[in-house]
Amino acid sequence: GAAAEQLDQAPTVMQREADRIEACSEAALAFRALAQLPPEQRKVLLMSACHGMSQSEIAAQLGEPLGTVCTDFSILLGGGP
């Protein structure tokens, strides 16, 4: 009956809820990581990742030398200044 059907669907419902919680946890982790970046690097990362802008486009938009934006990317990628 209906109760058996609900039990059959329980693993699917539980997996969807687990997936939603995991996605929220990952989003919270990403927001915390973004908050720790210096504002200039955060802008560069978001302009690249969210808006698909090239380093040259970012430099022009921010009015910064291309070398500065390239250095920000290098730092973000763990290459250091």
PDB file of C-alpha atoms in Angstrom:
ATOM      1  CA  GLY A   1       0.000   0.000   0.000  1.00  0.00           C
ATOM      2  CA  ALA A   2       0.887   3.624   0.472  1.00  0.00           C
ATOM      3  CA  ALA A   3       3.096   2.960   3.497  1.00  0.00           C
ATOM      4  CA  ALA A   4       5.202   0.431   1.583  1.00  0.00           C
ATOM      5  CA  GLU A   5       5.536   2.896  -1.286  1.00  0.00           C
ATOM      6  CA  GLN A   6       6.755   5.608   1.087  1.00  0.00           C
ATOM      7  CA  LEU A   7       9.313   3.206   2.549  1.00  0.00           C
ATOM      8  CA  ASP A   8      10.518   2.354  -0.953  1.00  0.00           C
ATOM      9  CA  GLN A   9      10.996   6.059  -1.680  1.00  0.00           C
ATOM     10  CA  ALA A  10      12.707   6.839   1.639  1.00  0.00           C
ATOM     11  CA  PRO A  11      16.277   6.120   0.431  1.00  0.00           C
ATOM     12  CA  THR A  12      15.758   8.438  -2.556  1.00  0.00           C
ATOM     13  CA  VAL A  13      14.328  11.195  -0.376  1.00  0.00           C
ATOM     14  CA  MET A  14      17.129  10.739   2.152  1.00  0.00           C
ATOM     15  CA  GLN A  15      19.770  10.865  -0.602  1.00  0.00           C
ATOM     16  CA  ARG A  16      18.289  14.067  -2.025  1.00  0.00           C
ATOM     17  CA  GLU A  17      18.337  15.627   1.444  1.00  0.00           C
ATOM     18  CA  ALA A  18      21.916  14.452   2.010  1.00  0.00           C
ATOM     19  CA  ASP A  19      22.914  15.930  -1.374  1.00  0.00           C
ATOM     20  CA  ARG A  20      21.252  19.244  -0.472  1.00  0.00           C
ATOM     21  CA  ILE A  21      23.032  19.381   2.881  1.00  0.00           C
ATOM     22  CA  GLU A  22      26.359  18.557   1.238  1.00  0.00           C
ATOM     23  CA  ALA A  23      25.834  21.291  -1.364  1.00  0.00           C
ATOM     24  CA  CYS A  24      25.027  23.804   1.389  1.00  0.00           C
ATOM     25  CA  SER A  25      28.108  22.740   3.344  1.00  0.00           C
ATOM     26  CA  GLU A  26      30.298  23.129   0.269  1.00  0.00           C
ATOM     27  CA  ALA A  27      28.789  26.549  -0.448  1.00  0.00           C
ATOM     28  CA  ALA A  28      29.403  27.643   3.149  1.00  0.00           C
ATOM     29  CA  LEU A  29      33.008  26.458   2.901  1.00  0.00           C
ATOM     30  CA  ALA A  30      33.463  28.383  -0.352  1.00  0.00           C
ATOM     31  CA  PHE A  31      31.988  31.557   1.160  1.00  0.00           C
ATOM     32  CA  ARG A  32      34.294  31.277   4.173  1.00  0.00           C
ATOM     33  CA  ALA A  33      37.299  30.821   1.879  1.00  0.00           C
ATOM     34  CA  LEU A  34      36.265  33.823  -0.243  1.00  0.00           C
ATOM     35  CA  ALA A  35      35.838  35.958   2.873  1.00  0.00           C
ATOM     36  CA  GLN A  36      39.434  35.242   3.871  1.00  0.00           C
ATOM     37  CA  LEU A  37      40.872  36.561   0.599  1.00  0.00           C
ATOM     38  CA  PRO A  38      42.076  40.137   0.362  1.00  0.00           C
ATOM     39  CA  PRO A  39      39.429  42.231  -1.447  1.00  0.00           C
ATOM     40  CA  GLU A  40      41.567  42.686  -4.592  1.00  0.00           C
ATOM     41  CA  GLN A  41      42.107  38.935  -5.005  1.00  0.00           C
ATOM     42  CA  ARG A  42      38.444  38.199  -4.247  1.00  0.00           C
ATOM     43  CA  LYS A  43      37.387  40.617  -7.026  1.00  0.00           C
ATOM     44  CA  VAL A  44      39.806  39.028  -9.495  1.00  0.00           C
ATOM     45  CA  LEU A  45      38.626  35.511  -8.649  1.00  0.00           C
ATOM     46  CA  LEU A  46      34.938  36.366  -8.899  1.00  0.00           C
ATOM     47  CA  MET A  47      35.364  38.291 -12.140  1.00  0.00           C
ATOM     48  CA  SER A  48      37.138  35.314 -13.651  1.00  0.00           C
ATOM     49  CA  ALA A  49      35.067  32.471 -12.215  1.00  0.00           C
ATOM     50  CA  CYS A  50      31.612  34.043 -12.265  1.00  0.00           C
ATOM     51  CA  HIS A  51      31.835  36.350 -15.249  1.00  0.00           C
ATOM     52  CA  GLY A  52      34.302  34.425 -17.412  1.00  0.00           C
ATOM     53  CA  MET A  53      36.553  37.442 -17.823  1.00  0.00           C
ATOM     54  CA  SER A  54      40.136  37.102 -19.005  1.00  0.00           C
ATOM     55  CA  GLN A  55      43.031  38.581 -17.061  1.00  0.00           C
ATOM     56  CA  SER A  56      43.269  41.387 -19.623  1.00  0.00           C
ATOM     57  CA  GLU A  57      39.558  42.153 -19.308  1.00  0.00           C
ATOM     58  CA  ILE A  58      39.799  42.160 -15.517  1.00  0.00           C
ATOM     59  CA  ALA A  59      42.791  44.508 -15.590  1.00  0.00           C
ATOM     60  CA  ALA A  60      40.922  46.906 -17.896  1.00  0.00           C
ATOM     61  CA  GLN A  61      37.742  46.757 -15.800  1.00  0.00           C
ATOM     62  CA  LEU A  62      39.612  47.404 -12.549  1.00  0.00           C
ATOM     63  CA  GLY A  63      41.983  49.965 -14.045  1.00  0.00           C
ATOM     64  CA  GLU A  64      44.927  47.890 -12.825  1.00  0.00           C
ATOM     65  CA  PRO A  65      48.102  46.926 -14.691  1.00  0.00           C
ATOM     66  CA  LEU A  66      47.874  43.475 -16.266  1.00  0.00           C
ATOM     67  CA  GLY A  67      50.920  42.419 -14.228  1.00  0.00           C
ATOM     68  CA  THR A  68      49.033  43.131 -10.995  1.00  0.00           C
ATOM     69  CA  VAL A  69      46.115  40.956 -12.063  1.00  0.00           C
ATOM     70  CA  CYS A  70      48.511  38.210 -13.189  1.00  0.00           C
ATOM     71  CA  THR A  71      50.224  38.350  -9.784  1.00  0.00           C
ATOM     72  CA  ASP A  72      46.823  38.062  -8.051  1.00  0.00           C
ATOM     73  CA  PHE A  73      46.069  34.964 -10.144  1.00  0.00           C
ATOM     74  CA  SER A  74      49.464  33.500  -9.323  1.00  0.00           C
ATOM     75  CA  ILE A  75      48.843  33.998  -5.603  1.00  0.00           C
ATOM     76  CA  LEU A  76      45.343  32.510  -5.886  1.00  0.00           C
ATOM     77  CA  LEU A  77      46.782  29.452  -7.604  1.00  0.00           C
ATOM     78  CA  GLY A  78      49.344  29.006  -4.862  1.00  0.00           C
ATOM     79  CA  GLY A  79      52.302  30.250  -6.864  1.00  0.00           C
ATOM     80  CA  GLY A  80      53.079  33.129  -4.562  1.00  0.00           C
ATOM     81  CA  PRO A  81      53.794  36.726  -5.541  1.00  0.00           C
TER      82      PRO A  81
END
